[in-house]
GROMACS .gro file of C-alpha atoms in nm:
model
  207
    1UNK     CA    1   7.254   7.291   9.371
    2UNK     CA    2   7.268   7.667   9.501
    3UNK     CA    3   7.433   7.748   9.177
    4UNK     CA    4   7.099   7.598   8.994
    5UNK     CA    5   6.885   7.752   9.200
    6UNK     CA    6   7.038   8.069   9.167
    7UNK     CA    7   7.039   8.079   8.799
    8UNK     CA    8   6.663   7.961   8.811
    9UNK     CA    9   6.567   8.210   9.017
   10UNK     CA   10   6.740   8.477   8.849
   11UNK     CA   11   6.609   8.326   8.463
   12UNK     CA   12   6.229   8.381   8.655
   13UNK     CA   13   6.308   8.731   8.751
   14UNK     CA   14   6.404   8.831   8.462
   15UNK     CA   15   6.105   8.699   8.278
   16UNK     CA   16   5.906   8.913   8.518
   17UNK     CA   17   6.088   9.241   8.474
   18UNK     CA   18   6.324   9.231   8.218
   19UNK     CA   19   6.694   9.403   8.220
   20UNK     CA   20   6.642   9.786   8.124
   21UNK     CA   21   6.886   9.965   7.981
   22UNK     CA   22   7.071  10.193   8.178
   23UNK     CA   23   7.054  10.467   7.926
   24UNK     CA   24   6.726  10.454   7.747
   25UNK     CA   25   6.554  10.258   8.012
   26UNK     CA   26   6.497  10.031   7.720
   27UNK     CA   27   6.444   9.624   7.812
   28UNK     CA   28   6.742   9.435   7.690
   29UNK     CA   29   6.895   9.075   7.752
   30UNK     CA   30   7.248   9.246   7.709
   31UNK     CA   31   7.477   9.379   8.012
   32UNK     CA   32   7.423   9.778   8.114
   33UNK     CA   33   7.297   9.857   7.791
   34UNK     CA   34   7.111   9.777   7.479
   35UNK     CA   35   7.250   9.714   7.178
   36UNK     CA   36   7.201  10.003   7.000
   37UNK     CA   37   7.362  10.185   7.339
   38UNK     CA   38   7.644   9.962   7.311
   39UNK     CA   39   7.686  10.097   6.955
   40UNK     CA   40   7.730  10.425   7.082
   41UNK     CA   41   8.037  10.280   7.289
   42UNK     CA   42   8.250  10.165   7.004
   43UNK     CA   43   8.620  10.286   6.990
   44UNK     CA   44   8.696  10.541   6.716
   45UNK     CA   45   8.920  10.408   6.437
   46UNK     CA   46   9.228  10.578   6.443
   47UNK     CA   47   9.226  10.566   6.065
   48UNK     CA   48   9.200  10.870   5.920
   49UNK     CA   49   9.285  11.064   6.235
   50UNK     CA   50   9.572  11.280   6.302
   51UNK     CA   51   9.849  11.086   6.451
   52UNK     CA   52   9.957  11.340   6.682
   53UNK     CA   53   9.641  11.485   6.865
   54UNK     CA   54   9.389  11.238   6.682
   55UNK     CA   55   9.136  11.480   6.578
   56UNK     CA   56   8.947  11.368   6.200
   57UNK     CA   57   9.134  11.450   5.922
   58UNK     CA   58   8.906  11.505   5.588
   59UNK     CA   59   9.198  11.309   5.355
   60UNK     CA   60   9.365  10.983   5.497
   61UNK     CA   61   9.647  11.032   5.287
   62UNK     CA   62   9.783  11.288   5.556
   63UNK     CA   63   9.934  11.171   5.901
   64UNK     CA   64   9.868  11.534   6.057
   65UNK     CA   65   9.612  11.776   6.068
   66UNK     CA   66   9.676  12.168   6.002
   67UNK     CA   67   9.682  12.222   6.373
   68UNK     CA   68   9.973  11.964   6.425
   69UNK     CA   69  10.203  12.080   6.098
   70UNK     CA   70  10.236  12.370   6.272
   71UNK     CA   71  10.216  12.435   6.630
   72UNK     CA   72  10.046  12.125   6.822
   73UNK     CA   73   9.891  12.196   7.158
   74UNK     CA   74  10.043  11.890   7.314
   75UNK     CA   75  10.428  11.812   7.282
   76UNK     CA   76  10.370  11.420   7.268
   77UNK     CA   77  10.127  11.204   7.084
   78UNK     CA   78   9.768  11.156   7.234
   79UNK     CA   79   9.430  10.930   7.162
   80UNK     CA   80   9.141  10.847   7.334
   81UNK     CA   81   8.910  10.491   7.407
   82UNK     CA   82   8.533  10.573   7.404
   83UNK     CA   83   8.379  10.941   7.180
   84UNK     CA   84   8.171  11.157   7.387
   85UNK     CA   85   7.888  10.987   7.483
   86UNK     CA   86   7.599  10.901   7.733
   87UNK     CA   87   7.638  10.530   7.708
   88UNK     CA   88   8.087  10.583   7.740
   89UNK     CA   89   8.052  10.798   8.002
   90UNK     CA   90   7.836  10.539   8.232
   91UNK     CA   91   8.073  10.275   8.108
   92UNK     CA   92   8.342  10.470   8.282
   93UNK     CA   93   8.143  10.536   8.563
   94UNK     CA   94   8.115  10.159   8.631
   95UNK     CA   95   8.478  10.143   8.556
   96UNK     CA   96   8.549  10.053   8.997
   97UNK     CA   97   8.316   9.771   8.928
   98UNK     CA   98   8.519   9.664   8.597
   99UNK     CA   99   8.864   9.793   8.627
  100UNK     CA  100   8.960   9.491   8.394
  101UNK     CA  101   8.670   9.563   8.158
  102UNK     CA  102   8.782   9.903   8.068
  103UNK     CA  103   9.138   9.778   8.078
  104UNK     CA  104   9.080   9.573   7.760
  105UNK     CA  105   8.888   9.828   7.586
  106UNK     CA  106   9.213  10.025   7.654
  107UNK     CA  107   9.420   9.779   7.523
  108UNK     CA  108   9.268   9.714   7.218
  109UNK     CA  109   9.293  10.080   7.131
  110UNK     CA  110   9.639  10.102   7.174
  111UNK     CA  111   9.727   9.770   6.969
  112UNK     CA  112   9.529   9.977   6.664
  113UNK     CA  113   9.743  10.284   6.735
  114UNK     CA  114  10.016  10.079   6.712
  115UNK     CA  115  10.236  10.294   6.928
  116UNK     CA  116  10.560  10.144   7.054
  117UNK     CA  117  10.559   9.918   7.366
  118UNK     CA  118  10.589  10.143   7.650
  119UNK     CA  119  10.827  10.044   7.933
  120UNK     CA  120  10.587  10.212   8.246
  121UNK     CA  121  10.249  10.251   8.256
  122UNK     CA  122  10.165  10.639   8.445
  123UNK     CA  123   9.821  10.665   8.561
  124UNK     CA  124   9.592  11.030   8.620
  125UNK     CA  125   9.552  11.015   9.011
  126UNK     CA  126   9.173  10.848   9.005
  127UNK     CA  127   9.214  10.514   8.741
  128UNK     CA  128   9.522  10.352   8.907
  129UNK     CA  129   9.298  10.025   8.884
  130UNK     CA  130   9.276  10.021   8.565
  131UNK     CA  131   9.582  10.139   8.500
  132UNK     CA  132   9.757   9.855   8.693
  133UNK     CA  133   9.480   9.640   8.504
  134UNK     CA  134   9.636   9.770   8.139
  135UNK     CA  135   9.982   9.711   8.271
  136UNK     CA  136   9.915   9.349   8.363
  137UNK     CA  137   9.789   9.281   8.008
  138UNK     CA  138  10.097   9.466   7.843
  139UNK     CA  139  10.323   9.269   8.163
  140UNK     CA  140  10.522   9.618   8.219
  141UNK     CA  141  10.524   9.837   8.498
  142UNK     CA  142  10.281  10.044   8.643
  143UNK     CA  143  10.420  10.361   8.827
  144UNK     CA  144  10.194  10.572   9.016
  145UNK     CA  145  10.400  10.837   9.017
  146UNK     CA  146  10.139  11.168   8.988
  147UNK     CA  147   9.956  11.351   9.191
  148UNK     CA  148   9.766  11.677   9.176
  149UNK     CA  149   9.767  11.953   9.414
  150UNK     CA  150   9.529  12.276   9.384
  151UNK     CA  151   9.537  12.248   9.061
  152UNK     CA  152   9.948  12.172   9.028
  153UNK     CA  153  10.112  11.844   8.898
  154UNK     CA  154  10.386  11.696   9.096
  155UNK     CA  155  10.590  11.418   8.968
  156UNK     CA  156  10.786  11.131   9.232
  157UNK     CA  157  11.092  11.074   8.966
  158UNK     CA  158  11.262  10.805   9.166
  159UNK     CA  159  11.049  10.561   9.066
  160UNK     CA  160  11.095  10.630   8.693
  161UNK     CA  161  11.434  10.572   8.501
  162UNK     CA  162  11.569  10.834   8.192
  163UNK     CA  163  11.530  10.713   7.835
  164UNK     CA  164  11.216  10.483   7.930
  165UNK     CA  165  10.923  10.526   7.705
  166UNK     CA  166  10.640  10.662   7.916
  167UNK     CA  167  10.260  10.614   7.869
  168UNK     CA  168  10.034  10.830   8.053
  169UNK     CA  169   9.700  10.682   8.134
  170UNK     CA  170   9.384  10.919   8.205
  171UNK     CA  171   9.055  10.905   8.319
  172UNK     CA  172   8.904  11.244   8.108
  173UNK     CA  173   9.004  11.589   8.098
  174UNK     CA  174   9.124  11.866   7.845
  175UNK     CA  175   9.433  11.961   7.642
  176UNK     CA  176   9.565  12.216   7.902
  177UNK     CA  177   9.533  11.928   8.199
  178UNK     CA  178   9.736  11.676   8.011
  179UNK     CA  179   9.985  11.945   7.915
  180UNK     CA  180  10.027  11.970   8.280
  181UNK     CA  181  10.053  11.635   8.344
  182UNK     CA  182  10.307  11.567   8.048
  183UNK     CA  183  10.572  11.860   8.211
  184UNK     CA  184  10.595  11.723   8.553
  185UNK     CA  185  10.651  11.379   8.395
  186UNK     CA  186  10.897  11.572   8.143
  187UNK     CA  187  11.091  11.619   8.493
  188UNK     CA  188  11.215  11.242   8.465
  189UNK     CA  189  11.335  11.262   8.122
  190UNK     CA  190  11.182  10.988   7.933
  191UNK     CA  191  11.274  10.888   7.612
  192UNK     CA  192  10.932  10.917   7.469
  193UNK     CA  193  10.548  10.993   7.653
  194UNK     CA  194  10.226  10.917   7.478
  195UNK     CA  195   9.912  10.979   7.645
  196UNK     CA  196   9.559  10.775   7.631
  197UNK     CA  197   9.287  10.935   7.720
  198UNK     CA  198   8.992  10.686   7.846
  199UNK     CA  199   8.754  10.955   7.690
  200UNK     CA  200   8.756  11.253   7.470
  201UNK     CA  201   8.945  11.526   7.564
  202UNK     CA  202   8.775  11.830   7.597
  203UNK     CA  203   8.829  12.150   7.368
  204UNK     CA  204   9.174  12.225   7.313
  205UNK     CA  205   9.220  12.579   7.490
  206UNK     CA  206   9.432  12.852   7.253
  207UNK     CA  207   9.795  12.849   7.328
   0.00000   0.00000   0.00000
């Protein structure tokens, strides 16, 4: 009966003030935002992206952009979730709320990368519930094993083993912070690292 209620009472108040949107203030009958909002949330195809740093590529036909042929500002594969925008960036702001939410967006990004199965999960200091969330749905490990001091990565290599396949999980940032972040976890030797960005990296810096 308190269920009933409950979902009467809410059905009335929303009849008198209606869900807004939490970006364009808009009324909606969809969670957080509208549906055009939501729109603005939808994962970037990695089709016709570099493989390497996924920036656009003008022909599909090519697996690398100029950049990559020749010198590539990260030494391991990277992609990101959600593009820069208003509507992403509040999703990820909700992401304590949702840790599982943003999990799945995660992992349906990485099944259309179609990177290899990873053997540990690494989160960015910050996201380690939604890393652990993404490691659950993969069933691997999740090893917490970063942390960032003034502006310095330190990496605990016990709990990682040599010739795993590593992916790092992060939050947002640039080139030059996950270049950090890839060299302290370089200090465990893993067979291979890919890193997934939950949102669009910032400018690469020059090298």
């Amino acid at each position: 009966m308190k269920q009933i209620l409950k979902k009467a009472f809410s059905s009335w108040v929303d009849c008198i003030f209606p869900p807004l949107c939490l970006i364009c203030k808009e009324p909606c009958r969809t969670r957080l935002f509208c549906p055009s909002c939501w729109q603005l949330c939808a994962l970037p195809d990695p089709l016709g992206r570099c493989r390497h740093c996924f920036s656009e590529i003008e022909q599909e036909q090519y697996f690398l952009c100029k950049t990559c042929k020749k010198s590539p500002h990260l030494p391991c594969p990277m992609a990101y979730v959600f593009e820069s925008t208003s509507p992403a960036y509040r999703l990820l702001r909700e992401a304590k709320e949702i840790p599982e939410g943003i999990a799945s967006f995660a992992l349906f990004q990485w099944e259309r990368l179609q990177w290899p199965m990873p053997d540990v999960i690494v989160p960015e200091p910050g996201i380690h519930e939604i890393a652990k969330s993404f490691a659950d749905l993969l069933g691997i490990s999740y090893a917490p094993v970063l942390d960032r001091w003034n502006g310095q990565w330190e990496c605990d290599t016990d709990l990682l083993d040599e010739d795993q396949i590593l992916l790092l999980l992060g939050g947002e940032g640039s080139a030059e912070t996950w270049r950090g972040a890839i060299e302290a976890l370089g200090s465990a030797f893993p067979k291979r690292m890919y890193v997934l960005s939950l949102s669009q990296l910032q400018n690469y810096p020059p090298l």
